[in-house]
Each structure stands twice: as structure tokens, then as C-alpha cells.
Amino acid sequence: MNLKAFPAMVLILVAASSSRADLTVASLSTVTTDLACNVGGMHVKVTAIIRPGIDPHEFEPTTGDVRRVADADLVLYTGKGIEGFLAKLREAAGTKARFVDVGTSIPSLSMTEEGHKVEDPHWWHSVENMKRATRTVADAFGKEDPANAASYEKNAETYLASLDELQRWIRVKLAELPRSKRKLVTSHDALQYFARDYGFTINPVKGISTGEEPSSKHVKEVIGVIHDQDVKAVFLESIENPRAVEQISLETGAKTGGILYSDGLGETEASSYDSMMRHNVSTIVDGLK
Ligand SMILES: [Zn+2]
């Protein structure tokens, strides 16, 4: 870059960001925050309600969160039942803002929680699902702010191309891991969509939500699977208490293969959707091969 041109560019960026955004969006997931920034570009101000490191299964909005949601033109959430606080938050905010279920066009996988069949909410671990979500967000922004609809559409196309590039990278990286070694043991059942897309089997130590402790019977079953199938590594999750997985690692001799980001993005590492997926795939492949 030409150094002389640099200060001028900084001035332009400052001017753009200090003017009032056309659309204020509150985001209830770190994944939709990244997506909203990419699709919204300079026209959208994104307020992250659930930030990196916060467990979406157990989240309780503060009064500050309620105020920020009340101030937004649009509210994005990932859906499929993960936001148990949604109805209360909407009522407390008393807002007429449209709540957009970003997962709405994505076919659900199901899972069992405490004996009941429920939707699996962790759809973002599939790049194809993220592409559907990108179109949903671009449509919602265009409907709410028609003057900039073409810009949202263009940003979405750019982002979709980057997701295709990410998908190619994942397939190349996964080719290092034979099908027979694609077995995941993680601390809660968040990677079904990932497993479906890339041919893995999963043995979660817990069920769907992060709140419950695993039963000793279930831990024994997982240990049996690790022995029978010669699983090389078990994985921790960024938001989880590591105890159960560490105990299983100790009892089986399977190493702990590193940390996976399952319920959302990270703060420095894995802080974008793209880097989260690359981090998870690299950690899984390098741990299991
Ligand atoms: Zn989860």
C-alpha cells in the first residue's frame, strides 16, 4: 500500500463509521453477529447480546441487554429452541422490532434430550447451512431497509463465495483423515450437522444442553466405545467444564485432542465463523489421525 494514501483512507473509514447506521441489529448469537457484520457492511450497526464465551443454553439477559434489544430495528437469533429466554426477552423489551429466526430455512436434525425428541440447534457446524442462513439474513436486511437491499445482496454474494472457499479448504484438510478414523467424542452433542456433512460418528459425553452432568452409566458406555473402536482422541469444548472428558481421557488413554468451539465463536482464537470452522477441523483432523 502507498503510505501517502493511508491517512486519507483512515479518515474515510472514521467518517463512515461515525455516521448513523441505516439499520441497528441486535444479535443473540456470536455466529449471527459475524454473519450480520459481513452482510450488513457499512450500513448496519450490530449489537452483540451473546458475546464469545457465553453459554447460549444457559443465558439470562440483563436489563442492559433488554435495553439494547429494545433499541434495535431487527433482532437475529439462531433458533431451533436454543434461545429458551426468547419470549421473556421480547416481552421485557416491549419492542415492535422483527425477530428473525436465522435457522428457519435450515432442515433440522433431531436429538434426544431427557427422553424427549427435540430439534438439534447447532446448525452452524454445516457450511451448507451457513449459506442458507446468509440468504435469510440478506433477505431480512433488504426487507427492513430496501434502500440498501442491493448492497446487502452484493455483500451476501461475496460472503457466500468465501463460504465456498472455506468448504473447499475443509474437504482438503479432511482428506488427511481416513473414514475409519472419523469418530468424535466431545463433551456435549453439538456436532451432528458437522458429522452428517463429513462422515463422522459421534459419541457425546452429555446430551444436548451444557447444564446436565453425565451419568456414570453413560460415561462407562463412552469409555467402552473408545476402547472398542480405538478412538485416538477426545475433545474439550470452549464453554464446557472439562472434568468428564478429562476423566475419560485418563481412564482410556485417549489423548485430549484440544478445544472445539461448539456453541459459538471465540474471543481471539476462532473469532470469526471462518476461523472457528478452520480451527475445529484442524483440531479434529490433527487429533484423530
Ligand atoms: Zn450446545
Short mmCIF file of C-alpha atoms and ligand atoms in Angstrom, two decimals:
data_model
loop_
_atom_site.label_atom_id
_atom_site.label_comp_id
_atom_site.label_asym_id
_atom_site.label_seq_id
_atom_site.Cartn_x
_atom_site.Cartn_y
_atom_site.Cartn_z
CA MET A 1 0.00 0.00 0.00
CA ASN A 2 1.12 3.53 -0.78
CA LEU A 3 1.89 5.11 2.60
CA LYS A 4 0.80 8.55 1.49
CA ALA A 5 -2.66 7.21 0.71
CA PHE A 6 -3.05 5.57 4.12
CA PRO A 7 -4.08 8.56 6.33
CA ALA A 8 -6.74 9.54 3.80
CA MET A 9 -8.22 6.06 3.92
CA VAL A 10 -8.35 6.12 7.72
CA LEU A 11 -10.26 9.40 7.59
CA ILE A 12 -12.81 7.94 5.21
CA LEU A 13 -13.34 4.88 7.42
CA VAL A 14 -13.82 7.04 10.52
CA ALA A 15 -16.32 9.22 8.69
CA ALA A 16 -18.30 6.19 7.55
CA SER A 17 -18.45 4.58 10.99
CA SER A 18 -19.40 7.74 12.85
CA SER A 19 -22.44 8.47 10.71
CA ARG A 20 -25.66 6.87 11.90
CA ALA A 21 -26.15 3.34 10.56
CA ASP A 22 -29.24 2.69 8.43
CA LEU A 23 -30.14 -0.39 10.42
CA THR A 24 -29.48 -1.37 14.04
CA VAL A 25 -29.39 -5.11 14.57
CA ALA A 26 -29.25 -6.96 17.90
CA SER A 27 -27.71 -10.42 17.63
CA LEU A 28 -28.40 -13.26 20.07
CA SER A 29 -25.55 -15.49 18.84
CA THR A 30 -21.88 -14.95 18.08
CA VAL A 31 -22.46 -16.73 14.75
CA THR A 32 -25.24 -14.35 13.66
CA THR A 33 -23.14 -11.39 14.85
CA ASP A 34 -20.36 -12.31 12.41
CA LEU A 35 -22.91 -13.02 9.67
CA ALA A 36 -24.71 -9.70 10.24
CA CYS A 37 -21.42 -7.76 10.05
CA ASN A 38 -20.50 -9.48 6.78
CA VAL A 39 -23.90 -9.00 5.13
CA GLY A 40 -24.61 -5.58 6.64
CA GLY A 41 -21.25 -3.96 5.90
CA MET A 42 -21.20 -0.19 6.46
CA HIS A 43 -25.00 0.18 6.59
CA VAL A 44 -25.61 -1.89 9.69
CA LYS A 45 -24.70 -1.43 13.34
CA VAL A 46 -24.58 -4.81 15.05
CA THR A 47 -25.06 -5.10 18.82
CA ALA A 48 -23.83 -8.44 20.15
CA ILE A 49 -26.06 -9.55 23.02
CA ILE A 50 -24.48 -13.01 23.45
CA ARG A 51 -20.72 -12.48 23.29
CA PRO A 52 -17.86 -15.02 22.94
CA GLY A 53 -17.56 -17.38 25.89
CA ILE A 54 -21.22 -17.05 26.96
CA ASP A 55 -23.18 -20.32 27.02
CA PRO A 56 -26.32 -19.79 24.90
CA HIS A 57 -28.07 -22.78 26.56
CA GLU A 58 -27.91 -21.08 29.97
CA PHE A 59 -28.05 -17.39 29.00
CA GLU A 60 -30.15 -14.92 31.03
CA PRO A 61 -30.48 -11.39 29.56
CA THR A 62 -29.54 -8.47 31.83
CA THR A 63 -31.51 -5.21 31.96
CA GLY A 64 -28.79 -3.73 29.72
CA ASP A 65 -29.41 -6.49 27.17
CA VAL A 66 -33.15 -5.81 27.28
CA ARG A 67 -32.49 -2.12 26.58
CA ARG A 68 -30.16 -2.93 23.66
CA VAL A 69 -32.78 -5.24 22.16
CA ALA A 70 -35.43 -2.51 22.61
CA ASP A 71 -33.20 -0.09 20.65
CA ALA A 72 -32.75 -2.44 17.66
CA ASP A 73 -34.66 -2.41 14.35
CA LEU A 74 -34.12 -6.14 13.89
CA VAL A 75 -33.19 -8.99 16.23
CA LEU A 76 -31.36 -12.07 14.93
CA TYR A 77 -31.36 -15.46 16.64
CA THR A 78 -30.27 -18.95 15.57
CA GLY A 79 -33.49 -20.73 16.56
CA LYS A 80 -34.39 -24.44 16.86
CA GLY A 81 -35.07 -23.97 20.55
CA ILE A 82 -31.63 -22.91 21.84
CA GLU A 83 -32.82 -19.46 23.00
CA GLY A 84 -35.08 -20.52 25.87
CA PHE A 85 -35.13 -16.89 27.04
CA LEU A 86 -36.58 -15.52 23.77
CA ALA A 87 -40.26 -14.99 24.69
CA LYS A 88 -39.38 -13.33 28.02
CA LEU A 89 -36.77 -11.08 26.38
CA ARG A 90 -39.20 -9.99 23.70
CA GLU A 91 -41.84 -9.14 26.26
CA ALA A 92 -39.40 -7.31 28.56
CA ALA A 93 -38.07 -5.24 25.63
CA GLY A 94 -41.64 -4.35 24.61
CA THR A 95 -40.34 -3.92 21.07
CA LYS A 96 -42.11 -3.99 17.72
CA ALA A 97 -38.80 -4.94 16.05
CA ARG A 98 -38.92 -8.02 13.86
CA PHE A 99 -37.26 -11.11 15.36
CA VAL A 100 -35.57 -13.08 12.58
CA ASP A 101 -35.09 -16.82 13.03
CA VAL A 102 -31.89 -17.23 11.02
CA GLY A 103 -32.16 -21.03 11.19
CA THR A 104 -35.68 -21.07 9.75
CA SER A 105 -34.82 -22.31 6.23
CA ILE A 106 -32.45 -24.99 7.54
CA PRO A 107 -33.80 -28.57 7.80
CA SER A 108 -33.45 -29.76 11.41
CA LEU A 109 -31.74 -32.86 12.66
CA SER A 110 -33.31 -34.23 15.82
CA MET A 111 -31.82 -35.44 19.05
CA THR A 112 -32.99 -36.80 22.37
CA GLU A 113 -32.94 -34.66 25.48
CA GLU A 114 -34.08 -36.19 28.77
CA GLY A 115 -36.13 -38.79 26.89
CA HIS A 116 -37.77 -36.27 24.52
CA LYS A 117 -37.12 -35.79 20.83
CA VAL A 118 -36.06 -32.17 20.17
CA GLU A 119 -34.53 -30.20 17.30
CA ASP A 120 -30.74 -30.02 17.30
CA PRO A 121 -29.99 -26.28 17.44
CA HIS A 122 -26.28 -26.40 16.46
CA TRP A 123 -26.85 -25.96 12.69
CA TRP A 124 -23.88 -23.63 12.06
CA HIS A 125 -21.40 -26.54 12.06
CA SER A 126 -22.52 -27.18 8.48
CA VAL A 127 -21.16 -24.73 5.88
CA GLU A 128 -24.16 -25.51 3.64
CA ASN A 129 -26.47 -24.45 6.48
CA MET A 130 -24.45 -21.24 6.90
CA LYS A 131 -25.07 -20.49 3.22
CA ARG A 132 -28.85 -20.77 3.76
CA ALA A 133 -28.52 -18.53 6.82
CA THR A 134 -26.63 -15.93 4.76
CA ARG A 135 -29.55 -15.68 2.31
CA THR A 136 -32.05 -15.41 5.18
CA VAL A 137 -30.09 -12.50 6.71
CA ALA A 138 -29.65 -10.69 3.36
CA ASP A 139 -33.41 -11.00 2.69
CA ALA A 140 -34.30 -9.75 6.18
CA PHE A 141 -31.96 -6.75 5.91
CA GLY A 142 -33.26 -5.91 2.41
CA LYS A 143 -36.87 -6.05 3.58
CA GLU A 144 -36.21 -3.84 6.59
CA ASP A 145 -34.00 -1.36 4.70
CA PRO A 146 -34.99 -1.55 0.99
CA ALA A 147 -32.82 1.45 0.07
CA ASN A 148 -29.70 -0.67 0.70
CA ALA A 149 -31.08 -4.04 -0.44
CA ALA A 150 -28.70 -4.19 -3.42
CA SER A 151 -25.74 -3.61 -1.13
CA TYR A 152 -26.83 -6.43 1.23
CA GLU A 153 -27.30 -8.71 -1.76
CA LYS A 154 -23.80 -7.90 -3.04
CA ASN A 155 -22.23 -8.41 0.41
CA ALA A 156 -24.05 -11.74 0.72
CA GLU A 157 -22.68 -12.90 -2.66
CA THR A 158 -19.14 -12.04 -1.53
CA TYR A 159 -19.66 -13.87 1.76
CA LEU A 160 -21.18 -16.91 0.02
CA ALA A 161 -18.08 -17.11 -2.20
CA SER A 162 -15.89 -17.09 0.92
CA LEU A 163 -18.00 -19.94 2.37
CA ASP A 164 -17.42 -21.95 -0.83
CA GLU A 165 -13.70 -21.34 -0.40
CA LEU A 166 -13.96 -22.45 3.25
CA GLN A 167 -15.80 -25.62 2.16
CA ARG A 168 -13.01 -26.45 -0.33
CA TRP A 169 -10.38 -25.93 2.38
CA ILE A 170 -12.28 -28.21 4.81
CA ARG A 171 -12.52 -31.01 2.23
CA VAL A 172 -8.79 -30.84 1.51
CA LYS A 173 -7.93 -30.89 5.24
CA LEU A 174 -10.37 -33.76 5.96
CA ALA A 175 -8.81 -35.85 3.20
CA GLU A 176 -5.90 -36.34 5.64
CA LEU A 177 -8.24 -38.39 7.88
CA PRO A 178 -9.45 -41.81 6.65
CA ARG A 179 -13.19 -42.55 7.03
CA SER A 180 -12.40 -45.30 9.56
CA LYS A 181 -10.93 -42.69 11.93
CA ARG A 182 -13.82 -40.21 11.75
CA LYS A 183 -15.12 -40.77 15.30
CA LEU A 184 -15.84 -37.90 17.64
CA VAL A 185 -16.03 -37.95 21.42
CA THR A 186 -16.95 -34.47 22.72
CA SER A 187 -18.40 -33.06 25.90
CA HIS A 188 -21.88 -32.25 24.58
CA ASP A 189 -23.79 -33.26 21.49
CA ALA A 190 -23.19 -30.22 19.27
CA LEU A 191 -21.60 -31.63 16.14
CA GLN A 192 -24.37 -33.70 14.47
CA TYR A 193 -24.60 -31.40 11.43
CA PHE A 194 -20.82 -31.47 11.08
CA ALA A 195 -20.80 -35.27 11.40
CA ARG A 196 -23.54 -35.65 8.76
CA ASP A 197 -21.73 -33.44 6.23
CA TYR A 198 -18.30 -35.00 6.68
CA GLY A 199 -18.96 -38.65 7.53
CA PHE A 200 -18.21 -38.77 11.28
CA THR A 201 -19.89 -40.80 14.02
CA ILE A 202 -20.38 -39.05 17.39
CA ASN A 203 -20.32 -40.17 20.99
CA PRO A 204 -21.19 -37.16 23.15
CA VAL A 205 -20.45 -37.45 26.86
CA LYS A 206 -23.51 -35.32 27.66
CA GLY A 207 -26.79 -34.81 25.85
CA ILE A 208 -27.86 -31.68 24.07
CA SER A 209 -27.51 -28.96 26.68
CA THR A 210 -24.47 -27.97 28.64
CA GLY A 211 -26.24 -27.85 32.00
CA GLU A 212 -26.61 -31.52 32.89
CA GLU A 213 -23.86 -33.73 34.31
CA PRO A 214 -23.34 -37.09 32.58
CA SER A 215 -24.48 -40.25 34.35
CA SER A 216 -21.78 -42.74 35.34
CA LYS A 217 -23.55 -45.34 33.17
CA HIS A 218 -23.23 -43.08 30.15
CA VAL A 219 -19.56 -42.34 30.89
CA LYS A 220 -18.95 -46.11 31.06
CA GLU A 221 -20.61 -46.57 27.66
CA VAL A 222 -18.43 -43.87 26.12
CA ILE A 223 -15.32 -45.48 27.59
CA GLY A 224 -16.43 -48.78 26.03
CA VAL A 225 -16.82 -47.14 22.61
CA ILE A 226 -13.35 -45.57 22.84
CA HIS A 227 -11.80 -48.97 23.62
CA ASP A 228 -13.82 -50.95 21.04
CA GLN A 229 -13.30 -48.51 18.19
CA ASP A 230 -9.75 -47.47 19.06
CA VAL A 231 -10.58 -43.76 19.20
CA LYS A 232 -7.34 -41.76 19.40
CA ALA A 233 -8.54 -38.52 20.97
CA VAL A 234 -11.41 -36.91 22.87
CA PHE A 235 -12.20 -33.21 22.61
CA LEU A 236 -12.97 -30.46 25.09
CA GLU A 237 -15.27 -27.55 24.30
CA SER A 238 -14.55 -23.87 24.84
CA ILE A 239 -17.55 -23.19 27.10
CA GLU A 240 -17.67 -26.53 28.90
CA ASN A 241 -16.47 -27.83 32.23
CA PRO A 242 -13.67 -30.19 31.11
CA ARG A 243 -13.93 -32.67 34.00
CA ALA A 244 -15.89 -35.54 32.44
CA VAL A 245 -13.84 -35.55 29.24
CA GLU A 246 -10.57 -35.35 31.16
CA GLN A 247 -11.63 -38.30 33.31
CA ILE A 248 -12.47 -40.34 30.20
CA SER A 249 -9.12 -39.43 28.68
CA LEU A 250 -7.37 -40.59 31.85
CA GLU A 251 -9.25 -43.91 32.01
CA THR A 252 -8.91 -44.81 28.33
CA GLY A 253 -5.52 -43.41 27.41
CA ALA A 254 -7.14 -41.50 24.51
CA LYS A 255 -5.43 -38.11 24.49
CA THR A 256 -7.38 -34.85 24.89
CA GLY A 257 -7.20 -33.57 21.34
CA GLY A 258 -7.70 -29.87 22.09
CA ILE A 259 -10.58 -27.44 22.38
CA LEU A 260 -13.50 -27.25 19.94
CA TYR A 261 -15.73 -24.20 19.60
CA SER A 262 -19.21 -25.75 19.61
CA ASP A 263 -21.72 -23.25 20.99
CA GLY A 264 -20.24 -20.12 19.47
CA LEU A 265 -17.18 -18.20 18.36
CA GLY A 266 -14.10 -17.40 20.45
CA GLU A 267 -12.79 -14.05 21.60
CA THR A 268 -9.33 -14.03 19.96
CA GLU A 269 -8.88 -17.54 18.56
CA ALA A 270 -11.81 -18.67 16.35
CA SER A 271 -13.32 -15.18 16.50
CA SER A 272 -14.96 -15.40 13.06
CA TYR A 273 -17.11 -18.17 11.58
CA ASP A 274 -14.39 -18.91 9.05
CA SER A 275 -11.61 -19.18 11.65
CA MET A 276 -13.88 -21.18 14.02
CA MET A 277 -14.51 -23.82 11.34
CA ARG A 278 -10.84 -23.95 10.34
CA HIS A 279 -9.81 -24.27 14.00
CA ASN A 280 -12.31 -27.08 14.69
CA VAL A 281 -11.47 -29.05 11.53
CA SER A 282 -7.69 -28.74 12.11
CA THR A 283 -8.07 -29.74 15.78
CA ILE A 284 -10.21 -32.77 14.88
CA VAL A 285 -8.04 -33.97 12.00
CA ASP A 286 -4.74 -33.46 13.83
CA GLY A 287 -6.12 -35.14 16.99
CA LEU A 288 -7.56 -38.24 15.30
CA LYS A 289 -5.11 -39.09 12.55
ZN ZN B 1 -24.71 -26.51 22.56
#
